[in-house]
């Protein structure tokens, strides 16, 4: 009986460690933005919602969750800007530095900072919260996600998200005139 249990445990370990191969045709292919005021408005409205949620979470001292929603707010604002301007972005990308860089290449700097390198470093930090603040394990190192982000993180990410939303709002008004 003990051998059967060992064999069953070994089989379970083997099954759990096997890689799942997904046929290439089932892999999500990039979907690129094209100029669309209507889609831009939808993305922007969604970013405003995330900003509101981030503010509520920050006020209620749920700092890690606030950081996640600030990241989401910026991501959606960047995508809204791409739809308004016709900048070609992969809508499935979650990388703030990549989205920001692509917008800057088209002459749109939603952060307003003259130093793109510093801005991209800040966006890398914010981008990490998208994963780190939600999941308790990273590369087999257990951690408690909500302990990684404090009030200062939350406030600075929230301030950045507010400025991105304001820039996007102004860009929308200018685009519609």
Backbone as a ProteinNet text record, in pm:
[ID]
protein_1_A
[PRIMARY]
XXXXXXXXXXXXXXXXXXXXXXXXXXXXXXXXXXXXXXXXXXXXXXXXXXXXXXXXXXXXXXXXXXXXXXXXXXXXXXXXXXXXXXXXXXXXXXXXXXXXXXXXXXXXXXXXXXXXXXXXXXXXXXXXXXXXXXXXXXXXXXXXXXXXXXXXXXXXXXXXXXXXXXXXXXXXXXXXX
[TERTIARY]
81.7	0	85.6	192.8	278.6	346	377.3	434.6	333.4	207.1	103.7	89	92.8	82.3	200.1	320.3	438.6	426.4	379.6	363.1	259.4	149.5	46.9	102.2	180.5	240.2	335.8	415.5	508.6	433.2	323.8	244.7	185.8	136.2	80	185.4	306.1	413.2	450.9	454.7	488.2	381	255.7	144.9	147.6	175.5	175.4	292.7	402.2	520.1	528.2	437.9	439.6	401.3	463.6	430.4	307.7	226.5	110.1	149	139.6	172.6	44.3	44.1	-72.1	-39.7	-125	-99.1	-87.4	5.3	34.1	-90.2	-181.4	-301.7	-393.7	-374.1	-456.5	-393.4	-272.4	-204.5	-264.2	-289.1	-347.9	-253.8	-300.6	-223.3	-245.7	-144.8	-163.6	-276.7	-347.6	-450.9	-405.6	-389.6	-335.8	-445.3	-416.6	-510.8	-512.4	-622.9	-636.7	-715.5	-706	-774.2	-924.5	-976.6	-1119.2	-1156.3	-1225.9	-1269.2	-1360.9	-1450.6	-1545.3	-1472.8	-1377.7	-1302.5	-1218.2	-1161.5	-1082.5	-1164	-1288.7	-1376.7	-1407.2	-1427.6	-1455.6	-1335.4	-1215.9	-1094.2	-1075.1	-1102	-1083.2	-1183.1	-1306.6	-1406.8	-1365.7	-1311.9	-1264.5	-1146.4	-1059.3	-945	-991.8	-1093.6	-1148.1	-1207.7	-1273.5	-1329.9	-1217.7	-1109.3	-997	-934.7	-929.3	-877.3	-965.9	-1095.6	-1189.8	-1174.1	-1161.7	-1143.3	-1011.9	-906.8	-777.1	-785.5	-856.9	-872.9	-949.1	-1054.5	-1133.1	-1046	-971.6	-884.8	-776.4	-719	-616.2	-674.9	-791.1	-857.8	-884.8	-913.3	-942.3	-818.7	-701.1	-572.2	-546.6	-602.6	-577.3	-475.9	-352.8	-252.3	-208	-187.5	-144.7	-251	-376	-485.5	-498.4	-476.1	-478.3	-369.9	-251.6	-141.3	-180.1	-244.5	-287.4	-383.8	-480.1	-578.6	-518.5	-418.1	-347.5	-274.6	-212.8	-144.9	-246	-360.1	-463.8	-516.6	-533.5	-579.8	-483.9	-354.1	-255.6	-251.9	-256.1	-255.5	-373	-490.8	-610.4	-608.7	-553.4	-539.7	-444.2	-333	-237.7	-305.8	-385.2	-454.4	-561.5	-628.7	-725.3	-654.6	-538.9	-462.1	-424	-389.8	-353.6	-472.8	-589.3	-708.2	-740.5	-728.1	-757.5	-658.5	-532.8	-429.1	-399.4	-438.3	-404.2	-268.3	-208	-80.9	-103.3	-14.4	-30	28.3	-60.9	-22.7	-88.4	-25	-86.3	-180.4	-309.5	-406.4	-395.3	-323.6	-305.6	-179.9	-102.5	18.1	-21.3	48.7	26.6	147.5	246.6	371.2	359.4	351.8	343.9	464.2	587.6	701	692.1	649.3	637.7	527.4	413	302.1	340.8	403.8	448.7	549.6	647.3	750.6	690.4	594.6	529.2	453.1	384.6	314.2	414.4	525.1	627.4	685.6	701.9	752.8	660.3	531.9	435.2	411.7	498.9	491.6	392.7	347.9	252.6	322	343.6	407.5	307	234.7	127.7	176.3	306.1	358.6	407.6	457	501.5	643.9	704.8	842.5	934.5	1026.8	1119.4	1215.8	1244.8	1341.6	1269.7	1265.1	1193.4	1251.5	1382.9	1447.5	1397.4	1392.4	1342.9	1196.5	1116.7	975.3	959.5	1037.5	1026.9	1067.8	1166	1204.7	1090.3	1024.9	910.1	798.3	773.8	667.9	701.4	829.6	869.8	832.4	856.2	822.6	671.2	594.8	448.8	401.4	461.3	421.8	438.9	542.4	565.2	446	378.3	265.6	152.6	145.5	39.6	40.7	159.1	172.5	199.7	301.3	347.2	241.2	155.9	55.8	-62.7	-66.4	-182.2	-150.6	-28.2	1.6	102.3	75.9	162.7	292.9	318.6	443.5	501.7	632.2	703.1	832.5	848	966.6	993.5	887.4	894.9	938.3	923.4	953.6	822.3	768.9	640.9	652.8	551.1	545.7	399.4	373.7	238.1	225.5	149	147.1	113.5	14.7	-28.1	73.8	176.6	279.5	389.2	387.8	493.2	471.5	349.9	316.9	256.8	310.9	263.7	193	159.6	87.1	163.9	295.8	376.3	371.8	383.6	371.9	236.1	133.7	-2.7	-24.9	21.1	0.3	75.7	199.4	275.5	218.2	173.9	113.4	-19.8	-94.4	-222.1	-202	-103	-73.2	-35.5	45.3	85.4	-36.3	-121.8	-242.9	-333	-347.6	-429.3	-375.6	-243.5	-186.3	-202.5	-194.1	-214.1	-359.4	-452.7	-595.1	-621.3	-565	-585.3	-527.5	-408.6	-348.9	-440	-488	-574	-703.6	-762.4	-886	-861.9	-752.3	-719.7	-695	-630.9	-603.9	-734.9	-828.6	-959.8	-1031.3	-1030.8	-1097.7	-1034.7	-901.4	-830.3	-861.2	-869.3	-895.7	-1034.3	-1129.1	-1267.1	-1294.6	-1202	-1224.5	-1181.6
-119.6	0	125.3	123.7	241.6	264.3	154.6	169.9	231.5	188.8	246.9	396.7	436.2	578.7	655.5	597.6	663.7	676.6	569.8	575.7	680.3	684.9	785.9	926.8	947.4	1079.3	1114.8	1015.9	1041.9	1076	1003.9	1033.3	1174.2	1211.6	1346	1452.7	1429	1526.1	1539.7	1427.6	1429.8	1504.5	1474.9	1541.5	1691.9	1731.9	1874.6	1948.5	1879.4	1948	1945.9	1872.4	1868.6	2003.5	2037	2161.8	2141.3	2241.7	2238.5	2311.3	2241.1	2302.1	2347.9	2471.6	2529.7	2543.2	2490.2	2504.6	2651.9	2684.4	2822.4	2896.4	2827.3	2895.5	2939.8	2883.8	2921.6	3032	3072.9	3177.7	3312.2	3396.4	3527.9	3609.1	3646.1	3728.4	3875.6	3959.8	4101.6	4162.3	4252.3	4329.4	4474.5	4537.7	4672.4	4776.7	4888.9	4999.5	5063.3	5125.3	5207.2	5329.6	5435.7	5558.5	5533.2	5556.1	5538.1	5620.1	5729.9	5814.7	5735.5	5656.1	5578.1	5481	5403.8	5309.9	5385.3	5497.8	5578.6	5624	5663.7	5707.3	5592.5	5473.1	5356.1	5325.5	5324.5	5299.1	5408	5533.8	5642.9	5633.7	5604.1	5589.8	5478.3	5370.9	5260.7	5305.2	5389.6	5438.1	5531	5613.3	5700.1	5616.6	5507.3	5417.8	5360.5	5314.2	5259.3	5365.4	5489.7	5597.8	5616.3	5617.1	5631.1	5515.9	5394.3	5277.8	5289.8	5332.5	5349.9	5451.7	5560.7	5663.3	5608.1	5533.2	5473.1	5376.5	5292.8	5196.2	5267.5	5372.5	5448.4	5508.9	5570.3	5631.5	5527.6	5405	5296.3	5214	5269.3	5210.9	5073.1	5048	4924.6	4960.8	4985.4	5048.7	4963	4835.5	4748.8	4745.1	4729.4	4726.4	4861.3	4968.7	5101.6	5113	5058.8	5061.4	4986.8	4871.9	4793	4874.3	4938.1	5015.1	5141.8	5198.6	5311.8	5265.5	5147.9	5092.5	5069	5010	4983.1	5112.2	5212.7	5342.7	5398.9	5395.5	5448.4	5366.5	5235.1	5148.4	5181.4	5194.4	5221.2	5362.8	5457.4	5593.3	5593.8	5521.5	5513.7	5454.4	5350.5	5287.5	5380.4	5455.9	5555.2	5657.1	5704.5	5800.7	5742.2	5614.1	5548.9	5546.1	5514.5	5513.8	5654.5	5754.9	5892.3	5940.8	5901.4	5954.8	5866	5739.1	5645.9	5581.3	5599.9	5534.5	5384	5310	5164.8	5100.9	5042.4	4971.4	4835.5	4741.5	4611.1	4626.9	4610.2	4630.2	4524.2	4414.8	4312.8	4335.8	4437.5	4468.4	4531.4	4493.5	4552.8	4633.2	4646.9	4712.7	4864.1	4932.6	5078.5	5141.2	5095.6	5157	5139.5	5021.8	4999.5	5085.8	5091.5	5172.3	5320.4	5365.6	5504.4	5536.5	5448.9	5469.5	5480.5	5393.7	5394.7	5525	5573.6	5702.1	5815.7	5813.1	5917.9	5918.7	5799.9	5791.4	5864	5871.1	5942.3	6085.3	6133.4	6272.4	6299.1	6195.2	6211.8	6169.2	6265.4	6235.1	6258.6	6153.8	6170.3	6197.8	6189.6	6216.3	6361.4	6412.5	6550.5	6570.8	6468.4	6478.2	6480	6573.8	6585.5	6466.8	6406.8	6298.6	6164	6113.3	5987.7	5870	5867.7	5756.3	5748.6	5862.7	5864.8	5820.6	5871.5	5834.8	5685.6	5628.1	5484.2	5403.2	5450.7	5380.8	5383.3	5497.5	5508.8	5414.9	5412.4	5326.1	5178.2	5141.1	5002.2	4967.9	5061.3	5038	5021.2	5110.1	5100.9	4970.7	4934.3	4813.6	4688.1	4685	4568.3	4543.6	4651.2	4634	4554.7	4556	4483.5	4335	4279.6	4138.2	4126.8	4198.4	4180.4	4209.3	4306.2	4342.3	4247.2	4155.8	4065.7	3921.6	3877.1	3734.4	3709	3607.5	3583	3509.9	3476.2	3407	3462.1	3482.1	3528.3	3448.8	3371.7	3287.8	3200.7	3137.2	3045.9	3112.5	3244.6	3315.8	3367	3295.8	3337.8	3474.5	3555.2	3683.7	3725.7	3817.4	3867.3	3994.6	3989.4	4101.3	4237.1	4241.6	4372.9	4439.6	4366	4426.7	4494.2	4474.6	4529.4	4676.6	4725	4861.3	4937.7	5056.4	5137.4	5262.8	5349.2	5471.9	5558.6	5564.7	5646.9	5594	5461.4	5401.9	5436.6	5409.2	5429.6	5575.3	5668	5810.3	5852.9	5807.4	5849.9	5789	5662.8	5600.8	5669.2	5702.7	5770.7	5909.5	5983.1	6114.9	6104.3	6004.9	5984.7	5948.1	5860.2	5821	5941.6	6026.1	6147.1	6236.3	6252.7	6339.9	6279.5	6147	6081	6097.5	6081.5	6098.4	6242.2	6336.8	6477.5	6506.9	6455.3	6473.4	6412.4	6292.7	6222.7	6301	6348.5	6427.8	6551.2	6622.9	6740.8	6703.2	6588.8	6541.4	6510	6453	6420.5	6549	6647.1	6774.5	6838.9	6836.4	6892.8	6814.7	6681.1	6595.8	6620.4	6655.7	6670.9	6810.6	6902.5	7039.3	7053.2
0	0	0	77.9	83	-51.8	-125.4	-259.4	-355.3	-343.6	-429.1	-403.9	-277	-245.2	-301.6	-290.2	-346.1	-496.2	-561.4	-706.2	-745.2	-669.3	-697.7	-679.4	-573.7	-551	-663.3	-706.8	-817	-944.1	-970.2	-1089.3	-1082.2	-964.1	-949.2	-970.1	-915.9	-934	-1080.5	-1150.3	-1292.5	-1369.8	-1337.2	-1407.5	-1383.1	-1259.3	-1226.8	-1287.9	-1312.5	-1364.8	-1517	-1581.3	-1727.8	-1783.4	-1893.8	-1961.1	-2047.6	-2050.2	-2137.6	-2265	-2374.7	-2503.2	-2570.7	-2611.7	-2677.3	-2825.3	-2911	-3054.7	-3091.5	-3178.4	-3215	-3263.9	-3328.2	-3378.1	-3264.9	-3141.7	-3027.7	-2942.2	-2975.8	-2900.9	-2941.4	-2841.5	-2868.4	-2956.3	-3071.5	-3162.6	-3127.9	-3150.6	-3119.4	-3201.1	-3139	-3207.4	-3196.6	-3310.2	-3310.3	-3317.4	-3253.4	-3255.1	-3392.9	-3422.7	-3542.3	-3497.7	-3572.3	-3529.2	-3517.1	-3395	-3368.5	-3245.4	-3267.3	-3156	-3063	-3120.2	-3040.6	-2947.2	-3000.3	-2916.4	-2814	-2855	-2762.5	-2643.4	-2668.1	-2559.5	-2463.7	-2517.4	-2433	-2344.1	-2403.7	-2325.3	-2220.4	-2258.4	-2163.3	-2047.8	-2077.7	-1971.4	-1875.2	-1929	-1845.2	-1758.8	-1813.9	-1735.5	-1623.4	-1650.1	-1545.5	-1431.6	-1467.1	-1366	-1278.6	-1341.8	-1264.8	-1174.4	-1221.9	-1137.9	-1015.1	-1035.6	-923.6	-824.2	-875.1	-788	-711.2	-780.2	-715.3	-601.8	-625.4	-521.3	-400.7	-425.8	-317	-236.6	-306.3	-238	-156.9	-213.8	-141.3	-13.4	-25.4	90.3	198.3	157.3	251.9	288	258.4	296.7	235.4	120.8	44.6	-63.8	-19.8	-105	-222.8	-201.1	-312	-421.3	-382.2	-480.3	-550.4	-477.9	-538.7	-645.5	-616.9	-714.7	-842.1	-827.4	-943.2	-1029.5	-965.2	-1042.9	-1102.4	-1037.9	-1099.2	-1224.7	-1217.6	-1335.5	-1447.3	-1412.1	-1511.9	-1573.1	-1490.3	-1537.2	-1642.9	-1613.2	-1708.1	-1836.4	-1822.3	-1940	-2032.2	-1974.2	-2054.6	-2112.2	-2038.9	-2093.1	-2212	-2198.9	-2310.6	-2433.6	-2412.7	-2526.2	-2583.3	-2496.9	-2544.9	-2633.1	-2588.7	-2668.1	-2803.3	-2803.6	-2930.3	-3025	-2973.5	-3059.2	-3110.2	-3024.6	-3067.3	-3172.4	-3159.3	-3248.1	-3368.1	-3358.6	-3465.7	-3446	-3328.8	-3297	-3292.4	-3354.8	-3361.4	-3235.3	-3152.6	-3029.6	-3027.9	-2959.8	-2934.6	-2815.2	-2837.2	-2729.4	-2619.8	-2645.1	-2542.9	-2459.5	-2493.7	-2417.1	-2284.4	-2178.3	-2046.3	-2002.7	-2089	-2052.9	-2066.8	-1954.4	-1957.7	-2028.7	-2000.3	-2070.8	-2222.7	-2268.4	-2413.1	-2474.7	-2408.7	-2458.8	-2461	-2353.6	-2343.7	-2454.4	-2471.2	-2572.4	-2711.7	-2740	-2872.2	-2895.7	-2792.2	-2803.7	-2827.3	-2751.8	-2767.4	-2908.5	-2965.8	-3103.8	-3200.9	-3166.1	-3249.8	-3201.5	-3113.4	-3069.2	-2957.3	-2888.1	-2777.7	-2648.8	-2558.3	-2430.5	-2318.5	-2278.9	-2179.7	-2037.9	-2013.7	-1880.2	-1872.3	-1983.5	-1988.1	-1939.6	-1882.7	-1836.8	-1958.8	-1960.2	-2073.2	-2079.2	-1965.8	-1960.4	-1975.3	-2097	-2123.8	-2047.5	-2030.3	-1960	-1815.6	-1746.8	-1609.4	-1606.5	-1699.4	-1705.9	-1727.6	-1819.4	-1845.6	-1723.4	-1646.1	-1522.7	-1421.2	-1408	-1317.5	-1363	-1493.5	-1546.7	-1528.2	-1533.6	-1504	-1360.6	-1269.3	-1128.7	-1111.5	-1173	-1164.3	-1226.8	-1338.3	-1410.2	-1326	-1242.6	-1156.3	-1064.2	-1023.9	-932.2	-995.9	-1128.3	-1199.1	-1160.7	-1138.3	-1099.2	-948.9	-900.8	-763.2	-658.3	-684.1	-583.4	-582.4	-679.2	-687.9	-652.2	-676.4	-661.3	-550.4	-465.8	-350.8	-381.3	-503.2	-533.2	-662.4	-660	-777.3	-786.7	-891.5	-909.2	-786.5	-737.1	-622.6	-492.7	-482.5	-359.2	-300.8	-200.8	-143	-75.2	-89.2	-22.4	-10.1	76.3	95.1	12.4	-96.5	-191.6	-132	-44.1	4.8	96	139.1	223.9	141.3	10.8	-74.7	-110.4	-93.1	-134.8	-17.7	6.4	118.2	67.4	159.2	125.5	25.9	41.2	-51	-193.4	-208.8	-342.3	-402	-324.2	-371.1	-411.7	-327.8	-356.2	-482.1	-497.3	-615.5	-743.6	-738.4	-856.8	-889.9	-786.1	-803.4	-864.6	-817.5	-874	-1021	-1053.9	-1193.3	-1278	-1226.5	-1299.5	-1322.5	-1220.9	-1237.2	-1348	-1352.5	-1455.5	-1594.8	-1606.2	-1735.6	-1779.9	-1687.5	-1720.7	-1763.6	-1691.5	-1727.2	-1866.4	-1894.1	-2026.6	-2133.4	-2106.7	-2203.3	-2224.9	-2117.2	-2127.7	-2216	-2192.5	-2272.5	-2419.2	-2439.3	-2575.6	-2648.3	-2576	-2634.3	-2676.3	-2586.3	-2616.2	-2739.2	-2747.5	-2862.2	-2989.3	-2978.7	-3094.9	-3151.6	-3064.5	-3108.8	-3166.9	-3148.5	-3201.3	-3344.1
[MASK]
+++++++++++++++++++++++++++++++++++++++++++++++++++++++++++++++++++++++++++++++++++++++++++++++++++++++++++++++++++++++++++++++++++++++++++++++++++++++++++++++++++++++++++++++++

